[in-house]
Amino acid sequence: SQQGEEDPQALSIQEGENATMNCSYKTSINNLQWYRQNSGRGLVHLILIRSNEREKHSGRLRVTLDTSKKSSSLLITASRAADTASYFCATARSYNTDKLIFGTGTRLQVFP
Amino acid sequence: DGGITQSPKYLFRKEGQNVTLSCEQNLNHDAMYWYRQDPGQGLRLIYYSQIVNDFQKGDIAEGYSVSREKKESFPLTVTSAQKNPTAFYLCASSAPRDGAHYGYTFGSGTRLTVV
């Protein structure tokens, strides 16, 4: 079952622009995580935000979490061609933290 | 270097055959997971294991089987009962048994194609 739905499904921008991806989920969560996947490769963990946190930063990444709206956003600032990848949100439910549920992903294309 | 190794990278299966995908980790992680990825559908959980000699079904376990005889290894068998096995298979691990409290480490995947 899919817990997260990312929006948009695909995003194309120029280098130097900011990219914003959104994730909505259905049930109460313990934490929400963002992952990156280059084409044909495995996923790489980017950042984790817990349910009692509202915002978190890591380098050029900024994640926000709004538990009242059951949504999160991932902002990549000053994007580079190397940021081209698919980005997935994943949630750990409040009552069952032994597994993550992944969304369908946003495909980001950054043009030089 | 510590990490997860999936093999083979590409696998071709004939109709009616069982095939086994390998997943080995040297991270000393307790929990291991198998996900299936189809275009446009994200990742779906097949099986997961939090401890040696124990595993649980995920959302799409039918047609698959696993074993966890060693902490380092979590092989996935795609049986002939799986009607649509063509997909990208990803193995992951996490340090604690309740791995969703922290991030997962993923392997580089195995692409299985039925011929």
Tab-separated table of C-alpha atoms in Angstrom:
chain	number	residue	atom	x	y	z
A	1	SER	CA	0.000	0.000	0.000
A	2	GLN	CA	1.292	3.468	-0.823
A	3	GLN	CA	1.426	5.888	2.070
A	4	GLY	CA	3.027	8.864	0.362
A	5	GLU	CA	2.122	10.627	-2.842
A	6	GLU	CA	4.661	13.005	-4.337
A	7	ASP	CA	3.771	16.057	-6.332
A	8	PRO	CA	4.646	16.868	-9.048
A	9	GLN	CA	5.345	13.555	-10.750
A	10	ALA	CA	7.978	15.255	-12.902
A	11	LEU	CA	9.808	18.578	-12.706
A	12	SER	CA	12.196	20.232	-15.166
A	13	ILE	CA	14.267	23.271	-14.235
A	14	GLN	CA	17.447	25.094	-15.215
A	15	GLU	CA	20.658	24.936	-13.230
A	16	GLY	CA	20.709	27.509	-10.466
A	17	GLU	CA	16.957	27.428	-9.924
A	18	ASN	CA	15.310	26.000	-6.834
A	19	ALA	CA	13.338	22.749	-6.982
A	20	THR	CA	10.419	22.040	-4.667
A	21	MET	CA	8.790	18.636	-4.287
A	22	ASN	CA	5.831	17.827	-2.095
A	23	CYS	CA	4.737	14.676	-0.327
A	24	SER	CA	1.339	13.936	1.192
A	25	TYR	CA	0.599	10.973	3.412
A	26	LYS	CA	-2.440	9.391	5.009
A	27	THR	CA	-1.799	8.176	8.558
A	28	SER	CA	-0.044	9.620	11.595
A	29	ILE	CA	3.710	9.175	11.429
A	30	ASN	CA	6.768	8.777	13.618
A	31	ASN	CA	9.048	10.305	10.990
A	32	LEU	CA	9.296	11.121	7.297
A	33	GLN	CA	12.370	10.534	5.164
A	34	TRP	CA	13.509	11.651	1.725
A	35	TYR	CA	15.573	9.506	-0.609
A	36	ARG	CA	17.215	10.090	-3.966
A	37	GLN	CA	17.546	7.557	-6.771
A	38	ASN	CA	19.733	7.975	-9.823
A	39	SER	CA	18.480	6.117	-12.883
A	40	GLY	CA	18.915	2.359	-12.557
A	41	ARG	CA	20.530	2.615	-9.136
A	42	GLY	CA	19.579	2.072	-5.512
A	43	LEU	CA	18.145	4.749	-3.235
A	44	VAL	CA	20.285	7.029	-1.119
A	45	HIS	CA	19.032	8.425	2.184
A	46	LEU	CA	19.005	12.244	2.193
A	47	ILE	CA	17.294	13.472	5.329
A	48	LEU	CA	14.923	12.391	8.118
A	49	ILE	CA	12.478	14.666	9.922
A	50	ARG	CA	10.639	13.503	13.031
A	51	SER	CA	6.988	14.215	13.733
A	52	ASN	CA	7.836	16.805	16.410
A	53	GLU	CA	10.073	18.775	14.027
A	54	ARG	CA	8.838	21.381	11.550
A	55	GLU	CA	11.921	22.125	9.494
A	56	LYS	CA	15.334	20.615	8.879
A	57	HIS	CA	18.323	21.583	6.761
A	58	SER	CA	21.178	19.637	5.233
A	59	GLY	CA	23.477	21.502	2.864
A	60	ARG	CA	21.318	22.684	-0.060
A	61	LEU	CA	18.333	20.651	1.162
A	62	ARG	CA	15.507	22.036	3.253
A	63	VAL	CA	12.671	19.822	4.438
A	64	THR	CA	9.479	20.983	6.091
A	65	LEU	CA	6.805	18.910	7.789
A	66	ASP	CA	3.220	19.909	8.514
A	67	THR	CA	1.586	17.106	10.485
A	68	SER	CA	-1.763	18.916	10.597
A	69	LYS	CA	-1.905	18.782	6.795
A	70	LYS	CA	-0.082	15.458	6.584
A	71	SER	CA	2.387	16.889	4.118
A	72	SER	CA	6.083	17.535	3.643
A	73	SER	CA	8.160	19.451	1.136
A	74	LEU	CA	11.726	19.050	-0.066
A	75	LEU	CA	13.473	22.138	-1.382
A	76	ILE	CA	16.743	21.864	-3.288
A	77	THR	CA	18.355	25.280	-3.629
A	78	ALA	CA	20.700	26.366	-6.436
A	79	SER	CA	20.158	23.115	-8.309
A	80	ARG	CA	22.882	21.473	-10.386
A	81	ALA	CA	22.734	19.079	-13.326
A	82	ALA	CA	24.022	16.403	-10.936
A	83	ASP	CA	20.787	16.742	-8.918
A	84	THR	CA	18.926	15.067	-11.789
A	85	ALA	CA	17.309	12.014	-10.191
A	86	SER	CA	14.059	10.698	-8.750
A	87	TYR	CA	13.186	11.743	-5.225
A	88	PHE	CA	11.022	9.647	-2.899
A	89	CYS	CA	9.441	10.357	0.428
A	90	ALA	CA	9.013	7.497	2.890
A	91	THR	CA	7.067	7.404	6.131
A	92	ALA	CA	7.316	5.413	9.321
A	93	ARG	CA	3.890	5.102	10.901
A	94	SER	CA	3.396	6.019	14.533
A	95	TYR	CA	2.199	2.562	15.514
A	96	ASN	CA	4.510	0.467	13.343
A	97	THR	CA	8.088	1.604	12.984
A	98	ASP	CA	9.564	-1.640	11.730
A	99	LYS	CA	9.188	-0.660	8.082
A	100	LEU	CA	9.028	2.328	5.768
A	101	ILE	CA	6.288	2.996	3.245
A	102	PHE	CA	7.480	4.740	0.091
A	103	GLY	CA	5.702	7.153	-2.193
A	104	THR	CA	5.675	7.121	-5.971
A	105	GLY	CA	8.454	9.665	-6.467
A	106	THR	CA	9.168	12.913	-8.305
A	107	ARG	CA	11.461	12.812	-11.338
A	108	LEU	CA	13.659	15.908	-11.356
A	109	GLN	CA	15.505	16.986	-14.497
A	110	VAL	CA	18.008	19.832	-14.152
A	111	PHE	CA	19.226	21.275	-17.444
A	112	PRO	CA	22.714	22.827	-17.669
B	1	ASP	CA	33.988	-0.366	2.531
B	2	GLY	CA	30.749	-1.289	4.284
B	3	GLY	CA	27.647	-1.648	2.211
B	4	ILE	CA	25.050	-3.864	0.593
B	5	THR	CA	25.836	-5.984	-2.426
B	6	GLN	CA	23.117	-7.229	-4.711
B	7	SER	CA	23.826	-9.748	-7.428
B	8	PRO	CA	23.435	-10.227	-10.234
B	9	LYS	CA	22.817	-6.760	-11.646
B	10	TYR	CA	20.765	-8.196	-14.521
B	11	LEU	CA	18.884	-11.498	-14.501
B	12	PHE	CA	16.806	-13.188	-17.152
B	13	ARG	CA	14.242	-15.810	-16.264
B	14	LYS	CA	12.346	-18.207	-18.459
B	15	GLU	CA	8.678	-18.854	-17.874
B	16	GLY	CA	8.168	-21.408	-15.096
B	17	GLN	CA	11.609	-21.025	-13.558
B	18	ASN	CA	12.498	-20.068	-10.024
B	19	VAL	CA	15.347	-17.588	-9.636
B	20	THR	CA	17.176	-16.359	-6.552
B	21	LEU	CA	18.429	-12.818	-6.040
B	22	SER	CA	21.319	-12.353	-3.678
B	23	CYS	CA	21.631	-9.625	-1.035
B	24	GLU	CA	24.636	-9.450	1.291
B	25	GLN	CA	25.514	-6.712	3.795
B	26	ASN	CA	28.633	-6.148	5.888
B	27	LEU	CA	27.176	-3.292	7.938
B	28	ASN	CA	26.225	-5.514	10.887
B	29	HIS	CA	22.626	-4.344	10.443
B	30	ASP	CA	19.855	-6.282	12.133
B	31	ALA	CA	17.009	-5.598	9.708
B	32	MET	CA	16.855	-6.319	5.979
B	33	TYR	CA	14.168	-5.616	3.399
B	34	TRP	CA	13.193	-6.486	-0.155
B	35	TYR	CA	11.316	-3.994	-2.327
B	36	ARG	CA	10.004	-4.252	-5.835
B	37	GLN	CA	9.998	-1.188	-8.084
B	38	ASP	CA	7.823	-0.860	-11.174
B	39	PRO	CA	7.673	2.283	-13.324
B	40	GLY	CA	5.349	4.876	-11.839
B	41	GLN	CA	4.501	2.790	-8.758
B	42	GLY	CA	7.310	3.614	-6.383
B	43	LEU	CA	8.633	0.888	-4.079
B	44	ARG	CA	6.476	-1.898	-2.722
B	45	LEU	CA	7.578	-4.074	0.193
B	46	ILE	CA	7.873	-7.804	-0.499
B	47	TYR	CA	9.418	-9.247	2.699
B	48	TYR	CA	11.424	-7.998	5.631
B	49	SER	CA	13.440	-9.547	8.431
B	50	GLN	CA	14.312	-7.992	11.775
B	51	ILE	CA	16.345	-10.886	13.140
B	52	VAL	CA	18.023	-14.080	11.952
B	53	ASN	CA	15.640	-16.981	11.294
B	54	ASP	CA	12.599	-14.709	11.284
B	55	PHE	CA	10.878	-12.722	8.529
B	56	GLN	CA	7.509	-11.116	7.790
B	57	LYS	CA	5.451	-10.677	4.662
B	58	GLY	CA	5.142	-7.253	3.159
B	59	ASP	CA	2.391	-5.952	0.903
B	60	ILE	CA	3.146	-8.128	-2.145
B	61	ALA	CA	4.656	-11.386	-0.815
B	62	GLU	CA	2.693	-13.753	-3.074
B	63	GLY	CA	4.987	-15.608	-5.473
B	64	TYR	CA	8.129	-14.794	-3.496
B	65	SER	CA	10.060	-16.535	-0.723
B	66	VAL	CA	12.983	-15.530	1.493
B	67	SER	CA	15.325	-16.962	4.099
B	68	ARG	CA	17.462	-15.357	6.806
B	69	GLU	CA	19.910	-18.003	7.977
B	70	LYS	CA	22.736	-15.498	8.514
B	71	LYS	CA	22.670	-11.908	9.666
B	72	GLU	CA	24.584	-10.818	6.567
B	73	SER	CA	22.412	-12.485	3.961
B	74	PHE	CA	18.774	-12.179	2.872
B	75	PRO	CA	18.201	-13.926	-0.471
B	76	LEU	CA	14.938	-13.529	-2.370
B	77	THR	CA	13.515	-16.313	-4.546
B	78	VAL	CA	11.095	-15.348	-7.279
B	79	THR	CA	9.012	-18.449	-7.858
B	80	SER	CA	7.068	-19.541	-10.911
B	81	ALA	CA	3.908	-18.563	-9.004
B	82	GLN	CA	4.810	-14.879	-9.453
B	83	LYS	CA	2.863	-14.017	-12.580
B	84	ASN	CA	4.541	-10.737	-13.451
B	85	PRO	CA	8.097	-10.843	-12.099
B	86	THR	CA	9.706	-8.381	-14.516
B	87	ALA	CA	10.791	-5.484	-12.297
B	88	PHE	CA	13.681	-3.810	-10.498
B	89	TYR	CA	14.364	-5.411	-7.110
B	90	LEU	CA	15.975	-3.476	-4.302
B	91	CYS	CA	17.403	-4.804	-1.060
B	92	ALA	CA	17.899	-2.554	1.961
B	93	SER	CA	19.088	-2.805	5.533
B	94	SER	CA	18.892	-0.793	8.741
B	95	ALA	CA	20.838	-0.972	11.982
B	96	PRO	CA	18.070	-1.371	14.542
B	97	ARG	CA	15.285	-3.913	14.268
B	98	ASP	CA	12.713	-1.128	14.172
B	99	GLY	CA	14.574	0.265	11.255
B	100	ALA	CA	12.077	2.906	10.262
B	101	HIS	CA	13.296	5.091	13.136
B	102	TYR	CA	16.413	5.658	11.073
B	103	GLY	CA	17.422	5.617	7.452
B	104	TYR	CA	17.817	2.595	5.247
B	105	THR	CA	20.914	1.672	3.252
B	106	PHE	CA	20.089	0.320	-0.186
B	107	GLY	CA	21.893	-1.968	-2.595
B	108	SER	CA	22.246	-1.068	-6.256
B	109	GLY	CA	19.426	-3.355	-7.379
B	110	THR	CA	18.790	-6.345	-9.629
B	111	ARG	CA	16.800	-5.960	-12.825
B	112	LEU	CA	14.846	-9.137	-13.514
B	113	THR	CA	13.359	-9.772	-16.938
B	114	VAL	CA	11.189	-12.685	-18.004
B	115	VAL	CA	12.068	-13.968	-21.467
